[in-house]
Short mmCIF file of N, CA and C in Angstrom, two decimals:
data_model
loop_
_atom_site.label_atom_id
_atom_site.label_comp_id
_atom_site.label_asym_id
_atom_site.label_seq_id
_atom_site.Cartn_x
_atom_site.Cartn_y
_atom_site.Cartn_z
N UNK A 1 -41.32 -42.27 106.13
CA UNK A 1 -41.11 -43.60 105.63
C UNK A 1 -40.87 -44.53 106.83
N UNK A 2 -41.27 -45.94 106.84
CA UNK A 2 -41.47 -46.38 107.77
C UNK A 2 -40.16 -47.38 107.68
N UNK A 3 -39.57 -47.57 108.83
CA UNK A 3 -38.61 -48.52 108.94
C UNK A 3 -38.34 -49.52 108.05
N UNK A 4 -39.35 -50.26 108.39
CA UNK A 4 -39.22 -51.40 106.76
C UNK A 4 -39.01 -51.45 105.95
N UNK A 5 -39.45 -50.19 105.60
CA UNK A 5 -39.15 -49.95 104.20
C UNK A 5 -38.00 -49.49 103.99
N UNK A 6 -37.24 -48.51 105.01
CA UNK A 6 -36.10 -47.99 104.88
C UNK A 6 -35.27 -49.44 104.78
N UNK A 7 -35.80 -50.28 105.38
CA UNK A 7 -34.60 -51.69 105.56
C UNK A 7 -34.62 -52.26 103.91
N UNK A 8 -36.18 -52.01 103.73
CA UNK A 8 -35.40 -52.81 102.01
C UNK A 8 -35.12 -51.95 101.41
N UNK A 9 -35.51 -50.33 101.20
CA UNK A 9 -34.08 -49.52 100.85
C UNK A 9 -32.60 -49.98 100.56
N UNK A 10 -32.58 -50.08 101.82
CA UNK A 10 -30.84 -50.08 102.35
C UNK A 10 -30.05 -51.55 101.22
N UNK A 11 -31.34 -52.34 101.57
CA UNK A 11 -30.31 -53.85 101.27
C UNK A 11 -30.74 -53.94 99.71
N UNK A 12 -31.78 -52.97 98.97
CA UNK A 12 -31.60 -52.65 97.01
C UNK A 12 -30.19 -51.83 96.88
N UNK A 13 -30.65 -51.20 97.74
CA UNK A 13 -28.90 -50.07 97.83
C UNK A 13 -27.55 -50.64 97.82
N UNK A 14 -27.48 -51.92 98.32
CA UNK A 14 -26.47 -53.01 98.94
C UNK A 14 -26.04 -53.73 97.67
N UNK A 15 -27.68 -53.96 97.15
CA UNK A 15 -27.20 -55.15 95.72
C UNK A 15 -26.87 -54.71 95.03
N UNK A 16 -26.02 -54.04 94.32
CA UNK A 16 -25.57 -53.65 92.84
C UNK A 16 -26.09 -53.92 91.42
N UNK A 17 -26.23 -55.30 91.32
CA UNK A 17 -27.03 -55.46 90.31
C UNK A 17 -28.21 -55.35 90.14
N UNK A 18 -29.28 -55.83 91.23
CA UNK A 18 -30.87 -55.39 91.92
C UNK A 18 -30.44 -53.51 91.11
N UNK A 19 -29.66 -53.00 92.47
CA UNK A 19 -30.20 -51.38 91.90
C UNK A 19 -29.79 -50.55 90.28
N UNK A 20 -28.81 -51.90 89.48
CA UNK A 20 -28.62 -51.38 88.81
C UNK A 20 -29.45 -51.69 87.96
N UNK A 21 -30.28 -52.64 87.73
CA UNK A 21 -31.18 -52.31 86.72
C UNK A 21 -32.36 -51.70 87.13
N UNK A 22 -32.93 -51.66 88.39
CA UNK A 22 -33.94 -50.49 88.47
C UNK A 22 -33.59 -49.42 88.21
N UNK A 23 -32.07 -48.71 88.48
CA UNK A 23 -31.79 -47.61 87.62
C UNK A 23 -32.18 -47.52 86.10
N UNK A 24 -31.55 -48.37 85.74
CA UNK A 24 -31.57 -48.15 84.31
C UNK A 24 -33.11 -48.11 83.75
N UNK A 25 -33.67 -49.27 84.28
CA UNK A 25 -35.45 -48.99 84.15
C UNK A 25 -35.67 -47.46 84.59
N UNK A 26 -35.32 -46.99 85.25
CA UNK A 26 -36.12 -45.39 85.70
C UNK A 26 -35.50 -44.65 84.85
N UNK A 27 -34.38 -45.09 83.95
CA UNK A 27 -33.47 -43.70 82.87
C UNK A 27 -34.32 -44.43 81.69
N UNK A 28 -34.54 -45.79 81.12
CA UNK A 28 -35.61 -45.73 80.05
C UNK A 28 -36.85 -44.99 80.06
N UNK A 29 -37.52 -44.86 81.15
CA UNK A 29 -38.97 -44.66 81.01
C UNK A 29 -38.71 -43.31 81.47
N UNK A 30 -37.89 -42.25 81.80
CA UNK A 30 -37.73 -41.08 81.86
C UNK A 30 -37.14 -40.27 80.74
N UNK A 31 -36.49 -41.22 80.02
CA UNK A 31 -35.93 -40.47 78.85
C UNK A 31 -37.20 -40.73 77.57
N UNK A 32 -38.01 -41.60 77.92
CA UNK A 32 -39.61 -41.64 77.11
C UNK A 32 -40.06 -40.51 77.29
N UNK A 33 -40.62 -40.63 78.59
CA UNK A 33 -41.50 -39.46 79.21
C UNK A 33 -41.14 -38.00 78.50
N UNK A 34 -39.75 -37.85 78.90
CA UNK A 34 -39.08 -36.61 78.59
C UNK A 34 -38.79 -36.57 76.85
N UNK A 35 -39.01 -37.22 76.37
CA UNK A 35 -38.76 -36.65 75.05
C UNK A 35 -39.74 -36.29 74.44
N UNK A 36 -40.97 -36.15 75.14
CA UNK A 36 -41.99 -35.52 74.20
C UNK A 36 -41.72 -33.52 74.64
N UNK A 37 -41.15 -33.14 75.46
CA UNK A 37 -40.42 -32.06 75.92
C UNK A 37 -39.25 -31.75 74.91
N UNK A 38 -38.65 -32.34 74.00
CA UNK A 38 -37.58 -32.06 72.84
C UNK A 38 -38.10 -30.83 72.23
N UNK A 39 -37.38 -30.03 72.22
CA UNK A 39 -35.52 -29.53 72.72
C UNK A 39 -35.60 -28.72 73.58
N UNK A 40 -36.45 -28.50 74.61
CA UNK A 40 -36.45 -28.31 75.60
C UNK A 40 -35.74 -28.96 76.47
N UNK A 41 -35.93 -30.24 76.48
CA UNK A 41 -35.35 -30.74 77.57
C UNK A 41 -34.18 -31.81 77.28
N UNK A 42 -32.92 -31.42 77.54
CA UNK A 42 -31.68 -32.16 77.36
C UNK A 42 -31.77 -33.41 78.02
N UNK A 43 -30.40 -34.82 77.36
CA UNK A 43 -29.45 -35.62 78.35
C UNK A 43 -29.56 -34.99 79.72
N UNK A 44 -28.88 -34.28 80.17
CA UNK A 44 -28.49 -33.40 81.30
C UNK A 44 -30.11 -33.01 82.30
N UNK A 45 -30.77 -32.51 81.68
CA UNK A 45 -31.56 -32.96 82.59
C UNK A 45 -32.60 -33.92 82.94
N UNK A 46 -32.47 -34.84 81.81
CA UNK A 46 -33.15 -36.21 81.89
C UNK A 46 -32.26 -37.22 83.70
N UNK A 47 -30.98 -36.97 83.08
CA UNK A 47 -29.85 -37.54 84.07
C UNK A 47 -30.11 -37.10 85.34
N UNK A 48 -30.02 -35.82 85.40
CA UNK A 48 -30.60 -34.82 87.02
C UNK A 48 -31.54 -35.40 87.67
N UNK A 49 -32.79 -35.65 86.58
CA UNK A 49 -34.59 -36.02 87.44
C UNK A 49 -34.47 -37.42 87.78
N UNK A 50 -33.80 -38.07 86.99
CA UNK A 50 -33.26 -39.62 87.86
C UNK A 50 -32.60 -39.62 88.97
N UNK A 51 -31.28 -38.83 89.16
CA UNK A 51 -30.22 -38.53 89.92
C UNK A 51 -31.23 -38.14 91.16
N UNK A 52 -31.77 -36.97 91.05
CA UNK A 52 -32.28 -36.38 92.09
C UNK A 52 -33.53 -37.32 93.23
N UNK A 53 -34.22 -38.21 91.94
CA UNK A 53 -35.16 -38.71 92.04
C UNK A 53 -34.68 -39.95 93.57
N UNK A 54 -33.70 -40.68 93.35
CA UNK A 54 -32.95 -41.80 93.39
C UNK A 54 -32.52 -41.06 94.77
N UNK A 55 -31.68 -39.69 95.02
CA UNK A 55 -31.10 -39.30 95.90
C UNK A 55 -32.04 -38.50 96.89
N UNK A 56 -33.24 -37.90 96.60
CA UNK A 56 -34.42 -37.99 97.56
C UNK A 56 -35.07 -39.41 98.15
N UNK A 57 -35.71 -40.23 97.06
CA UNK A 57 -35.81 -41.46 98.23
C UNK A 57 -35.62 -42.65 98.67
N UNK A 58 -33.99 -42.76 97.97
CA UNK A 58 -33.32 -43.78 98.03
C UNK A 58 -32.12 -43.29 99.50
N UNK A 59 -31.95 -42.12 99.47
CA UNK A 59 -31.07 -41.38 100.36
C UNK A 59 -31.42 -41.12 101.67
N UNK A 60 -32.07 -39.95 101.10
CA UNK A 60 -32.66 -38.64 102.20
C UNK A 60 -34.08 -39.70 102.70
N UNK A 61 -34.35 -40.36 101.97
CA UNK A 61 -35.32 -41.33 102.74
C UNK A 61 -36.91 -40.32 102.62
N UNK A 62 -37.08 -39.40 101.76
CA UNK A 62 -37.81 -38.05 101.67
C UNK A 62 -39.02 -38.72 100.80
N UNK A 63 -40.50 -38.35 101.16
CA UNK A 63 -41.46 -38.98 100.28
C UNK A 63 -42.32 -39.75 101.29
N UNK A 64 -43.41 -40.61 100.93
CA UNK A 64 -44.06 -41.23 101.51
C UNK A 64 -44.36 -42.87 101.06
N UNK A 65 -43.02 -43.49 100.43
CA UNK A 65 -43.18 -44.40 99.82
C UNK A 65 -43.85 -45.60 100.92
N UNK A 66 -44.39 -46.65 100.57
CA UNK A 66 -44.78 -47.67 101.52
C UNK A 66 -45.09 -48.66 100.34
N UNK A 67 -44.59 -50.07 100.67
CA UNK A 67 -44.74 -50.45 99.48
C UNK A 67 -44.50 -52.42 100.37
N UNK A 68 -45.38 -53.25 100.46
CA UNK A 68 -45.31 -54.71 100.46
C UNK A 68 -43.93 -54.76 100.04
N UNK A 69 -43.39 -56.06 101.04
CA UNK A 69 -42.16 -56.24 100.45
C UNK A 69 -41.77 -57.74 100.76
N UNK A 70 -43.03 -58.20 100.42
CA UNK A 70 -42.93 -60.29 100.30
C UNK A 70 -41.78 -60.90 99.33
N UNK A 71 -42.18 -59.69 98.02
CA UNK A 71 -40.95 -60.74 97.13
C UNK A 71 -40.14 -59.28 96.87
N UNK A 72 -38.96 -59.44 96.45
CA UNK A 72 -38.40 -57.86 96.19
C UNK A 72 -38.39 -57.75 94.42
N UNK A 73 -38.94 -58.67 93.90
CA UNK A 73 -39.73 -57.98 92.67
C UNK A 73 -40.71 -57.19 92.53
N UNK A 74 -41.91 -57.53 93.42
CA UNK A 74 -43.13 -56.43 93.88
C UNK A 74 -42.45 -55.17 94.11
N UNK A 75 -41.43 -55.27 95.01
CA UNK A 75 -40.97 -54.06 95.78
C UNK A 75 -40.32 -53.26 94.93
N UNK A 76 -39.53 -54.00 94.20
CA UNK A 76 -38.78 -53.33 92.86
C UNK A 76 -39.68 -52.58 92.02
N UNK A 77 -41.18 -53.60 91.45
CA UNK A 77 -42.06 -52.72 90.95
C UNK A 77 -42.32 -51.33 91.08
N UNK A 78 -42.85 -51.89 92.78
CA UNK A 78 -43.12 -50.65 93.26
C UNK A 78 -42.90 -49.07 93.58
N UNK A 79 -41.65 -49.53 93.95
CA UNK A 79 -40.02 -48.38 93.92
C UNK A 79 -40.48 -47.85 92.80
N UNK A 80 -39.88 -48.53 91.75
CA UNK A 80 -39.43 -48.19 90.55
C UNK A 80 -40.72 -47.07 89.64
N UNK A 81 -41.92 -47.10 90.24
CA UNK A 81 -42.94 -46.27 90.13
C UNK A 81 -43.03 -45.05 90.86
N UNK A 82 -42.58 -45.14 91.97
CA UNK A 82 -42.74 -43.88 92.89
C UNK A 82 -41.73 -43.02 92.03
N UNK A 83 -40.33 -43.99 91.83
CA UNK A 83 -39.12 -42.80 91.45
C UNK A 83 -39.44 -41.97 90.32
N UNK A 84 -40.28 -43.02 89.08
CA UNK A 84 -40.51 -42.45 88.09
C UNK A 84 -41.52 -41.55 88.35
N UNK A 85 -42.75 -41.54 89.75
CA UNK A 85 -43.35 -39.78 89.20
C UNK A 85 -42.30 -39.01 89.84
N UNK A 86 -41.30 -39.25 90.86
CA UNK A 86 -40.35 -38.45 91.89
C UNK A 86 -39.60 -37.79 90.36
N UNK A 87 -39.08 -38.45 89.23
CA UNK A 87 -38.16 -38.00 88.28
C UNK A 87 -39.11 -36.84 87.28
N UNK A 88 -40.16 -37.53 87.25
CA UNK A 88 -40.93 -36.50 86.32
C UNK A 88 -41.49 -35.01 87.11
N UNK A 89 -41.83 -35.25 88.29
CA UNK A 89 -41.76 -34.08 88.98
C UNK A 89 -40.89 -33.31 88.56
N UNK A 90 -39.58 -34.02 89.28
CA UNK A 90 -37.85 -33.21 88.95
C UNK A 90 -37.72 -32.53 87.33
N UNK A 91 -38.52 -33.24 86.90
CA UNK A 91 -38.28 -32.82 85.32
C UNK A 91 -39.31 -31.46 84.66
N UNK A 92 -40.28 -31.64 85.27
CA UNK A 92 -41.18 -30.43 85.70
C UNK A 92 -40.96 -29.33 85.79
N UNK A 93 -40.12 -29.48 87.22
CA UNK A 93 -39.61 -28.31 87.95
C UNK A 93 -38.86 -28.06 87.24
N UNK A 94 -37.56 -28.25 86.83
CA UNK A 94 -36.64 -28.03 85.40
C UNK A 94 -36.91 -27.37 84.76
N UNK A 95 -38.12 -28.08 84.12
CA UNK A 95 -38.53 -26.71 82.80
C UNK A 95 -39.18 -25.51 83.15
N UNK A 96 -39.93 -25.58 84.82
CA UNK A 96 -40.39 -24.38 84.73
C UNK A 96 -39.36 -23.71 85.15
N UNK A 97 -38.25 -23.87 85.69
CA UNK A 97 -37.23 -22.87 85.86
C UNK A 97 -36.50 -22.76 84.33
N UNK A 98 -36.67 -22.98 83.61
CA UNK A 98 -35.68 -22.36 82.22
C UNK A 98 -36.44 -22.18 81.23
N UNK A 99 -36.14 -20.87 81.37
CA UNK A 99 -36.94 -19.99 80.09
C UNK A 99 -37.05 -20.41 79.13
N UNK A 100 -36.24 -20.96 78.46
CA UNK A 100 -36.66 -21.64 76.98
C UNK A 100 -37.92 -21.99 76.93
N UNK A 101 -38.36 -23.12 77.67
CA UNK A 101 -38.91 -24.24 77.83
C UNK A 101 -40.43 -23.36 78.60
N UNK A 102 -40.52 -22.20 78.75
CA UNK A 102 -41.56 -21.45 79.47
C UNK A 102 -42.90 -21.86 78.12
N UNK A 103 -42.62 -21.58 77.32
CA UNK A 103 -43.92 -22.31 75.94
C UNK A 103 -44.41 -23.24 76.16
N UNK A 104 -44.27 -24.32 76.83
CA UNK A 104 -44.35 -25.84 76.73
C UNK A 104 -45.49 -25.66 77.70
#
């Protein structure tokens, strides 16, 4: 990830309200995604594939995001897309580790 981007990272990370509704946008459209996975797939790990999602490349800075960052609505867009395949991955991997969910 390239500097820049880590810089508008840092300062969505900074705003509270900015990151709190892109959170919440990435727990709507993940708890969509994920409910066609019912009852396979819990709260708990809907929460995780966000969590994890958010703490790979909002954190660890991990991924290859690159993303224009003229207005930080674009950027927000943009983010807010990467995390959601980063969460559905996470959510993926989930089910293929728990047997239940091996049918699906």
């Amino acid at each position: 990830m390239q500097p820049s981007t880590r810089k508008h990272i840092d300062a969505l990370r900074g705003d509270r309200l900015r990151f709190r509704r892109l959170y919440d946008q990435l727990q709507l459209r993940v708890r969509r995604h994920g409910g066609r996975y019912r009852p396979y797939v819990d709260d708990a790990m809907l929460d995780d594939a966000c969590s994890d999602a958010v703490m790979a490349v909002m954190v660890r800075y991990a991924g290859h995001f690159e993303a224009p960052a003229e207005h930080p609505e674009t950027f927000d867009d943009a983010l807010l897309g990467y995390l959601f395949n980063a969460a559905c991955n996470c959510l993926m991997s989930a089910l293929r580790r728990d047997a239940r969910a091996r049918r699906v």
